[in-house]
Coordinates of C-alpha atoms and ligand atoms in Angstrom, one line a residue:
M1 CA -21.5 8.1 -13.4
V2 CA -19.0 10.2 -11.5
D3 CA -15.9 11.5 -13.2
I4 CA -12.3 10.7 -12.5
R5 CA -10.9 14.0 -11.3
H6 CA -7.4 15.3 -10.7
N7 CA -8.4 18.8 -9.7
W8 CA -9.8 18.2 -6.2
T9 CA -9.7 21.1 -3.8
R10 CA -8.9 20.8 -0.1
E11 CA -12.4 22.2 0.8
E12 CA -14.2 19.6 -1.3
I13 CA -12.2 16.7 0.2
K14 CA -12.8 18.1 3.7
A15 CA -16.5 18.5 3.1
I16 CA -16.6 14.8 2.1
Y17 CA -14.6 13.6 5.1
E18 CA -16.8 15.5 7.5
K19 CA -20.2 14.2 6.3
P20 CA -22.3 12.3 8.8
L21 CA -20.8 8.7 8.8
L22 CA -23.6 6.6 7.5
P23 CA -24.5 8.9 4.6
L24 CA -20.8 9.1 3.8
I25 CA -20.6 5.3 3.7
L26 CA -23.6 5.1 1.4
E27 CA -22.1 7.7 -1.0
A28 CA -18.8 5.8 -1.1
A29 CA -20.6 2.4 -1.6
T30 CA -22.5 4.0 -4.5
V31 CA -19.2 5.1 -6.1
H32 CA -17.7 1.8 -5.4
Q33 CA -20.5 -0.1 -7.1
Q34 CA -20.0 2.0 -10.3
F35 CA -16.3 1.1 -10.6
H36 CA -15.8 -2.3 -9.0
K37 CA -17.5 -5.6 -8.4
F38 CA -19.0 -5.1 -5.0
G39 CA -17.8 -7.7 -2.5
E40 CA -14.7 -8.6 -4.5
V41 CA -11.6 -8.1 -2.4
Q42 CA -8.0 -8.4 -3.6
I43 CA -5.8 -10.5 -1.3
S44 CA -2.2 -9.3 -1.2
S45 CA 0.5 -11.3 0.6
L46 CA 3.5 -9.5 2.2
L47 CA 7.0 -10.8 2.7
S48 CA 9.9 -9.0 4.3
I49 CA 12.8 -10.0 2.1
K50 CA 15.3 -7.9 4.0
T51 CA 14.5 -7.0 7.6
G52 CA 15.6 -4.2 10.0
G53 CA 18.7 -2.2 10.3
C54 CA 17.3 0.6 8.2
S55 CA 19.2 4.0 8.2
E56 CA 16.0 6.1 8.0
D57 CA 14.3 7.8 11.0
C58 CA 10.6 7.1 10.3
A59 CA 9.1 7.5 13.7
Y60 CA 6.5 4.8 13.3
C61 CA 8.9 2.1 12.0
P62 CA 10.1 -0.9 14.0
Q63 CA 12.8 -1.5 11.3
A64 CA 14.7 1.8 11.8
A65 CA 18.2 0.9 13.2
R66 CA 18.1 3.8 15.6
Y67 CA 15.2 2.5 17.7
N68 CA 15.5 -0.5 20.0
T69 CA 12.4 -2.5 19.0
G70 CA 13.8 -6.0 19.2
V71 CA 13.4 -6.6 15.5
Q72 CA 16.1 -9.1 14.4
V73 CA 18.2 -7.8 11.5
Q74 CA 18.1 -10.2 8.5
A75 CA 20.1 -10.0 5.3
L76 CA 18.4 -10.3 1.9
M77 CA 16.6 -13.7 1.6
K78 CA 17.6 -16.3 -1.0
T79 CA 15.5 -16.2 -4.2
E80 CA 14.5 -19.8 -3.8
E81 CA 13.0 -19.2 -0.3
V82 CA 11.1 -16.2 -1.6
L83 CA 9.6 -18.2 -4.4
K84 CA 8.6 -20.9 -2.0
A85 CA 6.7 -18.3 0.1
A86 CA 5.1 -16.8 -3.1
T87 CA 3.9 -20.3 -4.2
A88 CA 2.3 -20.9 -0.7
A89 CA 0.7 -17.5 -0.8
K90 CA -0.8 -18.2 -4.2
A91 CA -2.1 -21.6 -3.0
G92 CA -3.9 -19.6 -0.2
G93 CA -5.7 -17.4 -2.7
A94 CA -3.4 -14.4 -2.9
S95 CA -3.3 -12.8 -6.3
R96 CA -0.6 -10.2 -5.4
F97 CA 2.8 -10.8 -3.8
C98 CA 4.6 -7.8 -2.3
M99 CA 8.2 -8.0 -1.3
G100 CA 9.4 -5.4 1.2
A101 CA 13.0 -4.4 2.0
A102 CA 14.1 -2.2 4.9
W103 CA 16.2 0.0 2.6
R104 CA 16.4 3.8 2.3
E105 CA 16.9 3.4 -1.4
V106 CA 17.9 0.8 -4.0
R107 CA 21.6 0.6 -4.9
D108 CA 22.8 -0.9 -8.1
N109 CA 24.5 -3.9 -6.6
S110 CA 24.2 -7.7 -6.4
D111 CA 21.3 -7.4 -3.9
F112 CA 19.3 -5.5 -6.5
D113 CA 20.3 -8.2 -9.1
R114 CA 18.8 -10.8 -6.8
V115 CA 15.6 -8.8 -6.3
I116 CA 15.3 -8.7 -10.1
D117 CA 15.5 -12.5 -10.2
M118 CA 12.8 -12.7 -7.5
V119 CA 10.6 -10.4 -9.5
K120 CA 11.0 -12.6 -12.6
G121 CA 10.3 -15.7 -10.5
V122 CA 7.1 -14.4 -8.9
N123 CA 5.9 -13.0 -12.3
A124 CA 6.3 -16.5 -13.7
L125 CA 3.9 -17.8 -11.1
D126 CA 1.2 -15.6 -12.7
M127 CA 0.8 -13.4 -9.6
E128 CA 0.9 -9.6 -9.6
V129 CA 4.3 -8.9 -8.3
C130 CA 5.0 -5.8 -6.2
C131 CA 8.0 -4.5 -4.4
T132 CA 8.6 -1.8 -1.7
L133 CA 12.4 -1.1 -1.6
G134 CA 12.6 2.6 -0.7
M135 CA 13.6 5.3 -3.2
I136 CA 14.4 4.3 -6.8
T137 CA 15.8 6.1 -9.8
D138 CA 14.2 6.1 -13.3
S139 CA 16.7 3.5 -14.6
Q140 CA 16.1 1.2 -11.6
A141 CA 12.3 1.6 -12.2
E142 CA 12.8 0.6 -15.8
R143 CA 14.9 -2.4 -14.8
L144 CA 12.1 -3.6 -12.5
A145 CA 9.5 -3.0 -15.2
D146 CA 11.6 -5.1 -17.7
A147 CA 11.7 -7.9 -15.1
G148 CA 7.9 -7.9 -15.0
L149 CA 7.2 -5.9 -11.9
F150 CA 3.5 -5.1 -11.8
A151 CA 3.3 -2.5 -8.9
Y152 CA 5.7 -0.6 -6.7
N153 CA 4.7 0.5 -3.2
H154 CA 6.0 3.8 -1.9
N155 CA 3.8 5.6 0.6
I156 CA 3.6 9.4 1.0
D157 CA 2.5 8.5 4.6
T158 CA 0.9 11.8 5.6
S159 CA 0.5 15.4 4.5
A160 CA 3.4 17.5 3.2
E161 CA 2.9 19.7 6.3
H162 CA 3.1 16.9 8.8
Y163 CA 5.8 14.9 7.1
N164 CA 8.8 16.5 8.8
E165 CA 7.3 15.7 12.2
V166 CA 7.6 12.0 11.3
I167 CA 10.6 11.6 9.1
T168 CA 13.6 13.9 8.7
T169 CA 16.0 11.7 6.7
R170 CA 14.3 12.3 3.4
T171 CA 11.8 14.8 2.0
Y172 CA 8.2 14.7 0.7
D173 CA 9.6 15.6 -2.7
D174 CA 12.0 12.7 -2.6
R175 CA 9.0 10.5 -2.1
L176 CA 7.0 12.1 -5.0
N177 CA 10.0 11.8 -7.2
T178 CA 10.2 8.1 -6.8
L179 CA 6.4 7.8 -7.5
E180 CA 7.1 9.7 -10.8
N181 CA 9.9 7.4 -11.7
V182 CA 7.6 4.4 -11.1
R183 CA 4.8 5.9 -13.2
K184 CA 7.1 6.8 -16.1
A185 CA 8.3 3.2 -16.2
G186 CA 4.8 2.0 -16.7
I187 CA 4.6 0.3 -13.3
S188 CA 1.4 0.6 -11.3
V189 CA 1.8 3.0 -8.4
C190 CA 0.8 1.8 -5.0
S191 CA 0.8 4.8 -2.5
G192 CA -1.1 5.7 0.6
G193 CA -0.2 6.4 4.2
I194 CA -0.8 5.9 7.8
I195 CA -3.3 7.4 10.2
G196 CA -2.6 7.6 13.9
L197 CA 0.7 9.4 13.6
G198 CA -0.5 12.3 15.7
E199 CA -1.7 14.2 12.6
K200 CA -4.7 16.5 12.4
V201 CA -7.7 15.9 10.3
D202 CA -6.3 18.5 7.9
D203 CA -3.2 16.4 7.4
R204 CA -5.4 13.4 6.5
I205 CA -7.2 15.6 4.0
G206 CA -3.8 16.9 2.7
M207 CA -2.6 13.4 2.2
L208 CA -5.7 12.4 0.1
L209 CA -5.4 15.7 -1.8
T210 CA -1.8 14.9 -2.8
L211 CA -2.8 11.4 -3.9
A212 CA -6.0 12.4 -5.7
N213 CA -4.3 15.2 -7.7
L214 CA -1.3 13.1 -8.9
P215 CA -1.2 12.9 -12.8
E216 CA -2.7 9.5 -12.5
H217 CA -4.5 8.1 -9.4
P218 CA -2.4 5.3 -7.8
G219 CA -3.5 1.8 -8.9
S220 CA -3.8 1.1 -5.2
V221 CA -4.0 3.2 -2.0
P222 CA -3.0 1.5 1.2
I223 CA -4.6 3.0 4.3
N224 CA -2.6 1.9 7.3
T225 CA -3.4 2.6 10.9
L226 CA -0.4 2.9 13.0
V227 CA 0.7 -0.3 14.6
P228 CA 2.4 1.1 17.7
V229 CA 5.7 -0.6 18.4
A230 CA 7.6 -0.4 21.7
G231 CA 10.9 1.4 21.2
T232 CA 9.7 3.8 18.5
P233 CA 8.8 7.4 19.3
L234 CA 5.2 6.8 18.4
A235 CA 4.8 3.7 20.7
N236 CA 2.3 5.4 23.0
N237 CA 0.1 7.1 20.4
E238 CA -3.6 6.9 20.9
K239 CA -5.6 4.3 19.0
V240 CA -7.4 5.6 15.9
P241 CA -11.2 5.2 16.5
F242 CA -12.9 2.9 13.9
D243 CA -15.2 5.7 12.6
E244 CA -12.2 7.8 11.6
L245 CA -10.6 4.9 9.7
T246 CA -13.9 4.4 7.9
R247 CA -14.1 8.1 7.0
M248 CA -10.6 7.9 5.6
I249 CA -11.5 4.9 3.5
A250 CA -14.8 6.3 2.3
T251 CA -13.1 9.6 1.3
A252 CA -10.3 7.8 -0.6
R253 CA -12.9 5.8 -2.4
I254 CA -14.9 8.9 -3.5
V255 CA -12.0 10.9 -4.7
M256 CA -10.1 8.0 -6.4
P257 CA -13.0 5.9 -7.7
R258 CA -11.0 3.5 -9.8
S259 CA -8.2 2.8 -7.3
A260 CA -8.0 -0.3 -5.1
V261 CA -8.3 1.0 -1.5
R262 CA -6.4 -1.3 0.8
L263 CA -7.4 -1.8 4.4
S264 CA -3.8 -2.3 5.4
A265 CA -1.9 -2.4 8.7
G266 CA -3.9 -2.3 11.9
R267 CA -6.6 -4.9 11.1
L268 CA -5.7 -6.9 14.2
D269 CA -7.3 -4.2 16.3
L270 CA -10.6 -4.2 14.3
T271 CA -13.6 -6.5 14.8
I272 CA -15.2 -8.1 11.8
P273 CA -18.2 -5.7 12.0
E274 CA -15.7 -2.8 11.9
Q275 CA -13.9 -4.2 8.9
A276 CA -17.3 -4.8 7.3
L277 CA -18.0 -1.1 7.5
C278 CA -14.6 -0.4 5.8
F279 CA -15.6 -2.8 3.0
M280 CA -19.0 -1.1 2.7
A281 CA -17.1 2.2 2.5
G282 CA -15.0 1.1 -0.5
A283 CA -12.1 -0.9 0.8
N284 CA -11.5 -3.7 -1.7
S285 CA -8.0 -5.0 -0.8
I286 CA -6.3 -6.4 2.3
F287 CA -3.0 -7.9 3.3
A288 CA -3.6 -11.5 4.3
G289 CA -1.2 -13.7 6.1
D290 CA -0.2 -14.1 9.7
K291 CA 2.4 -11.4 9.5
L292 CA 2.8 -8.0 7.9
L293 CA 6.5 -7.2 7.6
T294 CA 7.5 -7.5 11.3
T295 CA 4.2 -7.2 13.2
P296 CA 1.3 -9.6 13.5
N297 CA -1.8 -9.6 11.2
P298 CA -5.0 -11.6 11.6
E299 CA -4.6 -15.4 11.1
F300 CA -5.2 -16.4 7.6
N301 CA -8.0 -18.8 8.6
S302 CA -9.9 -16.1 10.5
D303 CA -9.7 -13.9 7.4
M304 CA -11.2 -16.7 5.3
E305 CA -14.0 -17.0 7.9
M306 CA -14.6 -13.3 7.6
F307 CA -14.8 -13.6 3.8
R308 CA -17.4 -16.4 4.2
L309 CA -19.4 -14.4 6.8
L310 CA -19.5 -11.2 4.7
G311 CA -19.8 -12.9 1.3
L312 CA -16.6 -11.5 0.0
T313 CA -14.7 -13.2 -2.8
P314 CA -11.0 -13.0 -3.7
K315 CA -10.2 -11.0 -6.8
A316 CA -8.2 -12.8 -9.5
A317 CA -4.7 -11.6 -10.6
F318 CA -4.6 -9.1 -13.5
A319 CA -8.5 -8.8 -13.4
D320 CA -8.3 -5.1 -14.4
T321 CA -5.4 -5.3 -16.8
H322 CA -5.6 -8.6 -18.6
E323 CA -4.2 -7.3 -21.9
H324 CA -1.0 -6.0 -20.1
H325 CA -0.3 -9.3 -18.6
H326 CA 3.4 -10.0 -18.8
H327 CA 3.7 -7.2 -21.3
N328 CA 6.8 -5.7 -19.7
A329 CA 8.5 -9.0 -19.2
L330 CA 8.1 -9.9 -22.9
Q331 CA 8.9 -6.5 -24.3
H332 CA 12.6 -7.0 -24.4
E333 CA 12.8 -10.7 -25.1
P334 CA 15.3 -11.3 -27.9
A335 CA 13.5 -12.2 -31.2
Ligands
LIG1 N1 11.7 0.9 3.3 C1 10.8 1.1 2.3 C2 10.0 2.4 2.5 O1 10.0 3.0 3.5 O2 9.4 2.8 1.5 C3 9.7 -0.1 2.3 C4 9.2 -0.7 3.5 S1 8.3 0.4 4.6 C5 8.2 -0.6 6.1 C6 6.7 0.4 3.9 C7 5.6 1.2 4.6 O3 5.2 0.5 5.8 C8 5.9 2.6 5.2 O4 5.9 3.6 4.2 C9 4.8 2.8 6.2 O5 3.7 3.4 5.5 C10 4.4 1.4 6.6 N2 4.7 1.1 8.0 C11 5.9 1.0 8.6 N3 5.7 0.8 9.9 C12 4.4 0.9 10.2 C13 3.7 0.8 11.4 N4 4.2 0.6 12.6 N5 2.3 0.9 11.3 C14 1.7 1.1 10.1 N6 2.4 1.2 9.0 C15 3.7 1.1 9.0
LIG2 C1 1.9 -0.7 3.3 O1 1.2 0.4 3.0 N1 1.7 -1.4 4.4 C2 2.6 -2.5 4.4 C3 3.2 -2.4 3.0 N2 2.7 -1.2 2.5 C4 4.6 -2.7 2.8 C5 3.6 -2.5 5.5 C6 2.9 -2.4 6.9 C7 4.0 -2.6 7.9 C8 3.5 -2.6 9.3 C9 4.6 -2.7 10.3 C10 5.4 -4.0 10.2 O2 4.8 -5.1 10.1 O3 6.6 -3.9 10.3
LIG3 FE1 13.3 2.2 6.7 FE2 11.1 2.0 5.3 FE3 11.1 1.6 8.0 FE4 11.5 4.1 7.0 S1 9.6 2.8 6.8 S2 12.7 3.1 8.7 S3 12.6 3.6 5.2 S4 12.1 0.3 6.5

């Protein structure tokens, strides 16, 4: 049995990443089998509850107000519509529902009150409820926890060194600070990044090093490949070859054995055999549904066909944490 470690060195991670591909996949699969049910894959559903018009300058993002990407700005959705979408996602086999807002940070206003209601509503559907709303303070994290939030997504995106090449309107430390607020509130941390931003291999290693040496490994680690969007500065970036994506997933699996590794944005450019290699290499979560936040994702039915072909099964909600189910929501209930 391998240990859960928080003292990885850059050299160790680089040595793993650079192994010959098939032996690397075998090693990752072996670790995977020790910590997870092989072939069980979490299905997460994504919904953009507030779209576009964002003040940040993330060079990859179609929702940044400063780039002309054709994304239609949409105010915060009504709670009822969000719960309708969550119910439909659950019926399709999703065990986690993630609500995304194109905000730089959360403000303590009526929009946040409404998100709190959405969190309570989705939690009551017995799904793992997740939000990605930008930066949050410790008191905002506690409010989300009290409402029953299971996980909070906030990506470090790339290495500390490459970060400023991609985003200038907030710092790497701002990002890490939000992750700390999430962790302290007892919410599961979901944090990963993007490959294909024009980073070097050393930046990919640096990103995994930061994640693997956090005080606790994130509950889930989304590995996105850039979805190039016309109008953004990265629109013409080169496509990431499938073997580099597989390496990234295998390395994440080996250094963070217990985490869910999510094969996230970019699946539309992958064949089923390429995705199968990623599942072999330790990916055990996907976003399913015809749309990510604003860009297309594989059709739900073709994903279900892939599950059938590869013998994958959807993972049940709260499978790893049954005793904590609804814990936060009940904690502050009046006696
Ligand atoms: N505004 C919040 C934030 O930045 O944390 C939440 C939503 S933001 C769209 C969530 C994540 O989506 C980003 O951190 C980034 O990793 C990912 N993302 C955005 N645009 C992408 C793209 N074109 N390709 C791949 N991933 C992307
Ligand atoms: C994550 O790591 N990937 C998701 C989710 N977290 C919020 C977002 C992917 C967005 C891809 C671009 C878009 O659809 O707008
Ligand atoms: Fe805004 Fe998030 Fe997009 Fe950055 S990634 S521009 S913060 S929506």
